[in-house]
XYZ file of N, CA and C in Angstrom:
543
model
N -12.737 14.627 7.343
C -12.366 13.218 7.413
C -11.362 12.917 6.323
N -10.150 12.488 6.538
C -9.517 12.061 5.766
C -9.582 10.795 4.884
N -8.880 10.442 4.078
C -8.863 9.067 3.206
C -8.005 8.169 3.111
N -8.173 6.740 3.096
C -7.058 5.950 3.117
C -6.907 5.225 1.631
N -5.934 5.373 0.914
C -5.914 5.097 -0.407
C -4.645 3.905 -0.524
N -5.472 2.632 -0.934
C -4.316 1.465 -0.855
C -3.723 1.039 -2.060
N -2.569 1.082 -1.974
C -2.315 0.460 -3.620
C -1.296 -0.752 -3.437
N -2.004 -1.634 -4.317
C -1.346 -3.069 -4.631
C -0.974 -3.353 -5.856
N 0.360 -3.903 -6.065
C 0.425 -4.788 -7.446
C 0.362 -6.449 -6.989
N -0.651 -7.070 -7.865
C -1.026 -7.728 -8.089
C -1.020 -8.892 -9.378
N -0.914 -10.218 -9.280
C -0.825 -11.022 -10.762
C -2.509 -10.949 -10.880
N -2.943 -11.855 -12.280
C -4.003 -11.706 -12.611
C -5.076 -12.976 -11.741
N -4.135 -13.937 -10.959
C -4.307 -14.905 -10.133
C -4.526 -14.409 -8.700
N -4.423 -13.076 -8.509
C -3.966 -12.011 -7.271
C -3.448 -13.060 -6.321
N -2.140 -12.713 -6.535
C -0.993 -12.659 -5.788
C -0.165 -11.720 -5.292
N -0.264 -11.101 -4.031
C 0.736 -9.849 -3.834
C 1.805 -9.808 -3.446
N 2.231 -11.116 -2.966
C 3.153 -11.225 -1.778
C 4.818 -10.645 -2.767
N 5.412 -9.922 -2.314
C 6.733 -10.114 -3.123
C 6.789 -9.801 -3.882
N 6.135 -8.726 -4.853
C 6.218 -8.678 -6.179
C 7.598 -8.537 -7.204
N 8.143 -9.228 -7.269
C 9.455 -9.504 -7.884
C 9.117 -9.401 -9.451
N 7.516 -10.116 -9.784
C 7.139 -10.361 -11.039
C 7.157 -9.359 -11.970
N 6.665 -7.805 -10.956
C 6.670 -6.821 -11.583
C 8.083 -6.343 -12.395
N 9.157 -6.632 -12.051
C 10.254 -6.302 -12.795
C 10.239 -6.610 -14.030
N 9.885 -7.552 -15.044
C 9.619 -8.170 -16.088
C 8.857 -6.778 -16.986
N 8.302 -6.117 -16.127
C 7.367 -5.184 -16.763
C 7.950 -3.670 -16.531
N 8.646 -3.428 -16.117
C 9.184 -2.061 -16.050
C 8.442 -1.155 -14.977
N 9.311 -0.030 -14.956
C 8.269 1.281 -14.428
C 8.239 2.308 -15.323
N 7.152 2.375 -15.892
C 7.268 3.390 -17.083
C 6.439 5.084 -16.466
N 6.605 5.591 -17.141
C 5.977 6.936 -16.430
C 4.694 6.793 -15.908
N 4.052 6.522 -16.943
C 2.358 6.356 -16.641
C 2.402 5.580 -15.545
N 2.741 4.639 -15.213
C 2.847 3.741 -13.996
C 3.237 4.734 -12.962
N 4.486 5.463 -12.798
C 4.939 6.251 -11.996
C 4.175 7.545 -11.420
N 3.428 8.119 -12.640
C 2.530 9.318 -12.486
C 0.914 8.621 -11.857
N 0.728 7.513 -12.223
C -0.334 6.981 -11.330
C -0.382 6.427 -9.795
N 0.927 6.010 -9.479
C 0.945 6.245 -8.345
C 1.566 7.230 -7.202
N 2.094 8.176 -8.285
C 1.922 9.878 -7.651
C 1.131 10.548 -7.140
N -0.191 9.812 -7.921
C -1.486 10.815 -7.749
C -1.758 10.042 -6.316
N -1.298 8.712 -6.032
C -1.973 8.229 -4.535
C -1.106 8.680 -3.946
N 0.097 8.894 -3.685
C 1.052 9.485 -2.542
C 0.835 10.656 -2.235
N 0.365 11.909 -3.977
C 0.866 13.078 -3.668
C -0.261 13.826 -2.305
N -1.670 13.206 -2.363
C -2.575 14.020 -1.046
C -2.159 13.089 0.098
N -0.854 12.153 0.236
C -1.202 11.656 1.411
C -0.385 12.711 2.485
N -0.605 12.350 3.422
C 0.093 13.035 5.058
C 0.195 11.947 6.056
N 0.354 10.861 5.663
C 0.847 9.629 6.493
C 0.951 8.487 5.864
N 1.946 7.380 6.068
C 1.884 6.481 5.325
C 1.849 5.071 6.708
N 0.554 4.534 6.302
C 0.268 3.244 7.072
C 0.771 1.835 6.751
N 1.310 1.056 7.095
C 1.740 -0.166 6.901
C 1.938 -1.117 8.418
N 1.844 -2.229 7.484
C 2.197 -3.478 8.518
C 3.335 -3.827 8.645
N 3.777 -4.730 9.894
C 5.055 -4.536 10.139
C 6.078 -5.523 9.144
N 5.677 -6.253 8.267
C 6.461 -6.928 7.276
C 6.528 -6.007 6.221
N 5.471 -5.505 5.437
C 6.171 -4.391 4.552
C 6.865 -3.160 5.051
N 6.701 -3.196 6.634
C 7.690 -2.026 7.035
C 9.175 -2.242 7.099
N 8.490 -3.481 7.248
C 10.481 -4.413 7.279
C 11.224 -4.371 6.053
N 10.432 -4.750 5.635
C 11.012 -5.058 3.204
C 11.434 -3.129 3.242
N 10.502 -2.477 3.505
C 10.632 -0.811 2.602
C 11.757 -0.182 3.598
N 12.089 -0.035 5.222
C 12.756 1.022 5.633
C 14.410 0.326 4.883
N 14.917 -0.794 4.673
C 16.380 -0.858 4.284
C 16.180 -0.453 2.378
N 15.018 -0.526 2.310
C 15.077 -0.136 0.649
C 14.698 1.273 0.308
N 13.685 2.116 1.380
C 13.758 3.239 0.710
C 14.733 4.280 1.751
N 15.174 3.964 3.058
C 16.083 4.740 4.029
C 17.272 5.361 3.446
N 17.856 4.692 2.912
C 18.932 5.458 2.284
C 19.127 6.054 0.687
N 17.774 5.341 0.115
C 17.804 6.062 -1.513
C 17.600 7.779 -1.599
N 18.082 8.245 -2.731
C 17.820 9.953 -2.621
C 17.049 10.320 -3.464
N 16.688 11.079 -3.874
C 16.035 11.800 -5.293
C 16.766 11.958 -6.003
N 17.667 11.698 -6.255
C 18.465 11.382 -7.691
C 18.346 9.849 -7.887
N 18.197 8.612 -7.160
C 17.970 7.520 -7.429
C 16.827 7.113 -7.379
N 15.750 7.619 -6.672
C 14.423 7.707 -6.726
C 13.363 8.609 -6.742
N 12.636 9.126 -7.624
C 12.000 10.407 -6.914
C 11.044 10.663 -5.772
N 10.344 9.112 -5.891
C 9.795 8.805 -4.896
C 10.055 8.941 -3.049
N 11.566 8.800 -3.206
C 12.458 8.843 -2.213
C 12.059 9.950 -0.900
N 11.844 11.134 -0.937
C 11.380 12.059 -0.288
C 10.074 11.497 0.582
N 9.295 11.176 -0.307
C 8.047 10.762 -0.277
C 7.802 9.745 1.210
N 8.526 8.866 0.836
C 9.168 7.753 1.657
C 9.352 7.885 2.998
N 10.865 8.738 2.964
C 11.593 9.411 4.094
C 11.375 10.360 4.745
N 10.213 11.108 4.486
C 10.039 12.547 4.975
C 8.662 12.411 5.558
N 7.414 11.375 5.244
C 6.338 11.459 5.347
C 6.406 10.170 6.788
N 5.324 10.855 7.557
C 5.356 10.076 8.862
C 4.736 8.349 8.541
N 5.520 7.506 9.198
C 5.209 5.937 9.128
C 4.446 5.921 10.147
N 3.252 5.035 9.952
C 2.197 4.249 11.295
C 2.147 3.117 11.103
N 3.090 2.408 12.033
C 3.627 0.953 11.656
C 2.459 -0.114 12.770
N 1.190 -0.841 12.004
C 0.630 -1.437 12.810
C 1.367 -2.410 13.399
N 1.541 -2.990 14.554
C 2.382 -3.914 14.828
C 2.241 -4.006 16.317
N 2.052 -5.592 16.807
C 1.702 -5.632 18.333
C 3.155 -6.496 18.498
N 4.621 -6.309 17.873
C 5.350 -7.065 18.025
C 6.352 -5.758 18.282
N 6.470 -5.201 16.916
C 7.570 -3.638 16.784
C 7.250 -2.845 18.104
N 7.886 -2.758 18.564
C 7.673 -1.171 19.445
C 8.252 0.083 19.056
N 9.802 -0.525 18.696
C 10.523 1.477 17.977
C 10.635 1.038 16.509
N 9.710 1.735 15.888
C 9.606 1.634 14.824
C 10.992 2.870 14.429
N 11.010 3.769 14.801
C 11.516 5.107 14.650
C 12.892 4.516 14.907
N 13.645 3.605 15.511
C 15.101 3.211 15.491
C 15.043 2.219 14.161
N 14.110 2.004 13.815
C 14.083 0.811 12.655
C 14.556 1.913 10.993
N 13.588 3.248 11.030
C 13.430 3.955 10.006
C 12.732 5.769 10.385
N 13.393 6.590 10.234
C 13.233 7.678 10.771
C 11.581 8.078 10.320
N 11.025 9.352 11.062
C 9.568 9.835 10.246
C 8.959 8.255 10.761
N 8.799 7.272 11.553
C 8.099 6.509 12.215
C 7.911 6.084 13.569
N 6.572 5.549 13.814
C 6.162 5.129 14.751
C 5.386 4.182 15.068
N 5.282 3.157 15.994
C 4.446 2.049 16.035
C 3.029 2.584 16.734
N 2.124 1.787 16.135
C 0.819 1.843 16.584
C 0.090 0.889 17.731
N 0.811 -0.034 17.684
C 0.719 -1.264 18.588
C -0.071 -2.246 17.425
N -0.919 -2.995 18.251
C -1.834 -4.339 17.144
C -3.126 -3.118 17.096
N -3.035 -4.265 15.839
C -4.413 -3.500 15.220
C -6.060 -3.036 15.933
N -6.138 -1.944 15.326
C -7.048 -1.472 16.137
C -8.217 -0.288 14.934
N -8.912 -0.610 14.885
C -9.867 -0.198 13.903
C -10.245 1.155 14.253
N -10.880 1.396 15.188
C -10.590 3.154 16.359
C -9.714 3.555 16.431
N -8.687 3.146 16.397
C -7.120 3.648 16.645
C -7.062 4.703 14.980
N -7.542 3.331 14.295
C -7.247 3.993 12.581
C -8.088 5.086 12.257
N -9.628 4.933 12.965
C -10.501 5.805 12.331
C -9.895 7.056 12.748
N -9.556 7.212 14.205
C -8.959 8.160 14.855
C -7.698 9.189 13.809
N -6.724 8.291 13.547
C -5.716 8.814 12.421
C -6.519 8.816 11.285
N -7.112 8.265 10.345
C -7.703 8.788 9.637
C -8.658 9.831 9.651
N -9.003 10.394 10.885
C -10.071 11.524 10.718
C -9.625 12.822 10.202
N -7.956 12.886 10.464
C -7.976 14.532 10.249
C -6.655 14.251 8.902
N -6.166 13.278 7.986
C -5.215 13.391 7.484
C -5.818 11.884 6.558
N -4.931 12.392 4.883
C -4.822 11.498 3.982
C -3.814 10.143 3.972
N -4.635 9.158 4.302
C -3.663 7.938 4.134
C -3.076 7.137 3.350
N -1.647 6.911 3.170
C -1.285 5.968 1.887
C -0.867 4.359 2.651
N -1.045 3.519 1.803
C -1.119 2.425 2.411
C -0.624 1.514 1.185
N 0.761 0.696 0.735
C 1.528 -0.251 0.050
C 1.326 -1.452 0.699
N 1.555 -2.539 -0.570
C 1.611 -3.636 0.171
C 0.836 -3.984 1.554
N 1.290 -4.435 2.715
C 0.512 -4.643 3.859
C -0.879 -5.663 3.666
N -0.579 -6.836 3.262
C -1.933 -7.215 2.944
C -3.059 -7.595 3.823
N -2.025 -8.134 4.985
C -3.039 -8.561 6.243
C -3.661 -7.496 6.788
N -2.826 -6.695 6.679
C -3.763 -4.999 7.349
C -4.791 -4.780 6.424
N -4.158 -4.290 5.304
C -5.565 -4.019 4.345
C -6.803 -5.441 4.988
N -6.370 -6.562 4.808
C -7.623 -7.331 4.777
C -8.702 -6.779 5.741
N -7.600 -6.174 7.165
C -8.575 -5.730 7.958
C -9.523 -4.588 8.138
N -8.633 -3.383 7.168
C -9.383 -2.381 6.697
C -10.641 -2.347 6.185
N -10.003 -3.307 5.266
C -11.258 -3.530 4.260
C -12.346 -3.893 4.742
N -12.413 -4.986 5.303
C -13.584 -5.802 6.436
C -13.985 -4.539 7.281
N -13.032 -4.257 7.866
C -13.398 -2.922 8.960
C -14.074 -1.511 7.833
N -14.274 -1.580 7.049
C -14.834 -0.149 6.096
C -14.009 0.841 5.819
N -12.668 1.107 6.045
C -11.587 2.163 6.230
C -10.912 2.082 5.084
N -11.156 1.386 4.249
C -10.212 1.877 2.861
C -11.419 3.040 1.841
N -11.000 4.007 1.574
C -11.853 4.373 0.424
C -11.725 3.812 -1.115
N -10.248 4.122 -0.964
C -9.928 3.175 -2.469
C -8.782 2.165 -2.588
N -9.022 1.302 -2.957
C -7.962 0.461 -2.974
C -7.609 -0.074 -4.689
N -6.469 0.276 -4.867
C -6.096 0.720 -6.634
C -5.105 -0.718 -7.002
N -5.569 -1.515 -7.448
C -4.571 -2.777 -7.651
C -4.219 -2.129 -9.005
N -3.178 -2.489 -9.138
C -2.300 -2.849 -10.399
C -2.384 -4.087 -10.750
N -3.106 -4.799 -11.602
C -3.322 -6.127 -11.910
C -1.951 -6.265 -13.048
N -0.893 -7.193 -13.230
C 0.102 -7.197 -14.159
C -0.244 -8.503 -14.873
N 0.049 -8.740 -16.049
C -0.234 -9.521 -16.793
C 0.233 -10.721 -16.546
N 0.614 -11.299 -15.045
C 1.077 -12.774 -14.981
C 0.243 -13.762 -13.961
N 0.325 -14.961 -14.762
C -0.138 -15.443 -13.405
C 1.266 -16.416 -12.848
N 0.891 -16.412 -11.262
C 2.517 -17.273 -10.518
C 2.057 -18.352 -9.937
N 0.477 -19.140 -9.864
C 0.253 -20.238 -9.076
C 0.500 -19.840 -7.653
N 1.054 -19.544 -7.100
C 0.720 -19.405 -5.761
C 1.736 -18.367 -4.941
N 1.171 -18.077 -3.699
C 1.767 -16.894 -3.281
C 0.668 -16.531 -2.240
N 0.787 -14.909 -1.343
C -0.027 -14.795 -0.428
C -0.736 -13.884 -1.417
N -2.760 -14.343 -1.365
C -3.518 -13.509 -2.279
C -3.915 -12.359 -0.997
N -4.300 -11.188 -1.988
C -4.803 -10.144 -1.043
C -6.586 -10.498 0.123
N -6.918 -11.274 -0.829
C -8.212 -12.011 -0.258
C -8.135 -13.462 -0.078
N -7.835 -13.909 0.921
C -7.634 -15.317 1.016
C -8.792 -16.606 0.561
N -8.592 -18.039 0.040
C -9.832 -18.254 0.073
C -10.819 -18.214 0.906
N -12.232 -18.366 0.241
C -13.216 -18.295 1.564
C -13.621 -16.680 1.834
N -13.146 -15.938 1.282
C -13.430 -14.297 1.897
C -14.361 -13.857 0.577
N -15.359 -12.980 1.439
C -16.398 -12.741 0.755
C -16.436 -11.216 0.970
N -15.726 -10.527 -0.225
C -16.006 -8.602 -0.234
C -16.591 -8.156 -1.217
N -17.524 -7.580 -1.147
C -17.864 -6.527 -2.201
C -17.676 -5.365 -1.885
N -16.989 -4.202 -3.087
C -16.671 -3.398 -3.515
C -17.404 -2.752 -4.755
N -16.957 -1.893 -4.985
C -17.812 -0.916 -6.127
C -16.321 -0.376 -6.495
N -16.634 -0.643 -8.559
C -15.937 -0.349 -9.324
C -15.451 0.847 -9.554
N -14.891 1.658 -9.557
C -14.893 3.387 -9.569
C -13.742 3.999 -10.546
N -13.033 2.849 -11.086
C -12.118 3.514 -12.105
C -11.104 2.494 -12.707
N -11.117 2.425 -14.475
C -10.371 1.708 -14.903
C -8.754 2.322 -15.705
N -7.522 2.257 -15.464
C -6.775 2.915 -16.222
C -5.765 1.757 -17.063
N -5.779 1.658 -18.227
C -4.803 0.696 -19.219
C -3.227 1.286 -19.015
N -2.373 0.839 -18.123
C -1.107 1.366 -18.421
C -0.074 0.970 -19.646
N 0.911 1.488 -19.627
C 1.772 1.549 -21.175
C 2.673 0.328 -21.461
N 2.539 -0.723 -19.810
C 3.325 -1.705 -19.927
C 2.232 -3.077 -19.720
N 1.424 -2.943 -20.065
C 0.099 -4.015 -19.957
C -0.357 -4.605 -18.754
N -0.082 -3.400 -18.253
C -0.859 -3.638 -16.270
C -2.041 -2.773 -16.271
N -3.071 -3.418 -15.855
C -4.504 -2.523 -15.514
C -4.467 -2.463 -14.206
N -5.242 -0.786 -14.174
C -5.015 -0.040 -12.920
C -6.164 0.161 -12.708
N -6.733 -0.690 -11.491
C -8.623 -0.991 -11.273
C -8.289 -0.132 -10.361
N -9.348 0.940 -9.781
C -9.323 1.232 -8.375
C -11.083 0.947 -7.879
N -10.906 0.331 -6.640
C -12.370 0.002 -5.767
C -12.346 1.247 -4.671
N -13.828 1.398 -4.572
C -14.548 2.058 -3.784
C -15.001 0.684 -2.785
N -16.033 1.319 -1.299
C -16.620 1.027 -0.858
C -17.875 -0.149 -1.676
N -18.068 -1.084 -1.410
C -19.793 -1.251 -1.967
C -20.550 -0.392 -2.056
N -21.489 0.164 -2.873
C -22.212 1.349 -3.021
C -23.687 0.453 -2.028
């Protein structure tokens, strides 16, 4: 069975939408080498169709000399949830649409391969609810913005289990959640 490993940056108000805020704070290695460790076991990368929209004109044409990440990106297969997209693959190469969401559909791709999963918040919400994230790793950054789209809307009720705290070098904490135990 494979794993789906989500990572968000987040204000301390959790706000994900856009993170523009994060620029203020850099990308310093430790930041970079921590979210290496979530890309480097993946073998598919899952998203919704608005962060598929924001990432294929931003990471499609960058290289590994402008990003190292870049490979990562471009080379690793996209599963674009989306009951709107149909060719994902004319949008951004290494993709494909999944249609609307479908919780079997996911367990299915998740059974035999490691999942990475950015941004996408409405999907995650559904993961999450649906049991399919194993870890979900916010980057909490030291701001708050008053408003924005939160990863948990009001009114939503999740528990999770704590499973790892990391202090990065630019004053962003790197929580990662498990399942509820």
């Amino acid at each position: 069975m494979g794993v789906i490993r989500v990572h968000e940056f987040t204000t301390v108000d959790g706000v994900v939408d856009a993170p523009m805020w994060t620029v203020d704070y850099g990308f310093p290695d430790d930041l970079a080498a921590s979210i290496g460790s979530l890309t480097a076991p993946a073998e598919g990368i899952l998203l919704g169709r608005t962060t598929f929209e924001m990432f294929a004109p931003a990471w499609s044409t960058r290289t590994v000399e402008e990003d190292p990440g870049a490979p990562f990106f471009n080379d690793t297969t996209k599963y674009v949830v989306s009951s709107t997209l149909s060719d994902a693959e004319g949008v951004w190469r290494n993709s494909t649409s999944l249609g609307g969401y479908d919780a079997d559909r996911i367990r299915e791709l998740k059974a035999d391969r490691d999942l990475y999963v950015s941004g996408s918040a409405t999907l995650v919400r559904a993961l999450v609810a649906d049991g399919l994230v194993d870890e979900l790793h916010l980057y909490v950054y030291p701001v708050a913005v008053g408003e924005g789209i939160h990863l948990f809307p009001e009114g939503t009720k999740q528990k999770l289990s704590l499973v790892g705290v990391e202090a990065l070098s630019n004053g962003v904490a790197h929580l990662t959640y498990g399942p509820a135990a």
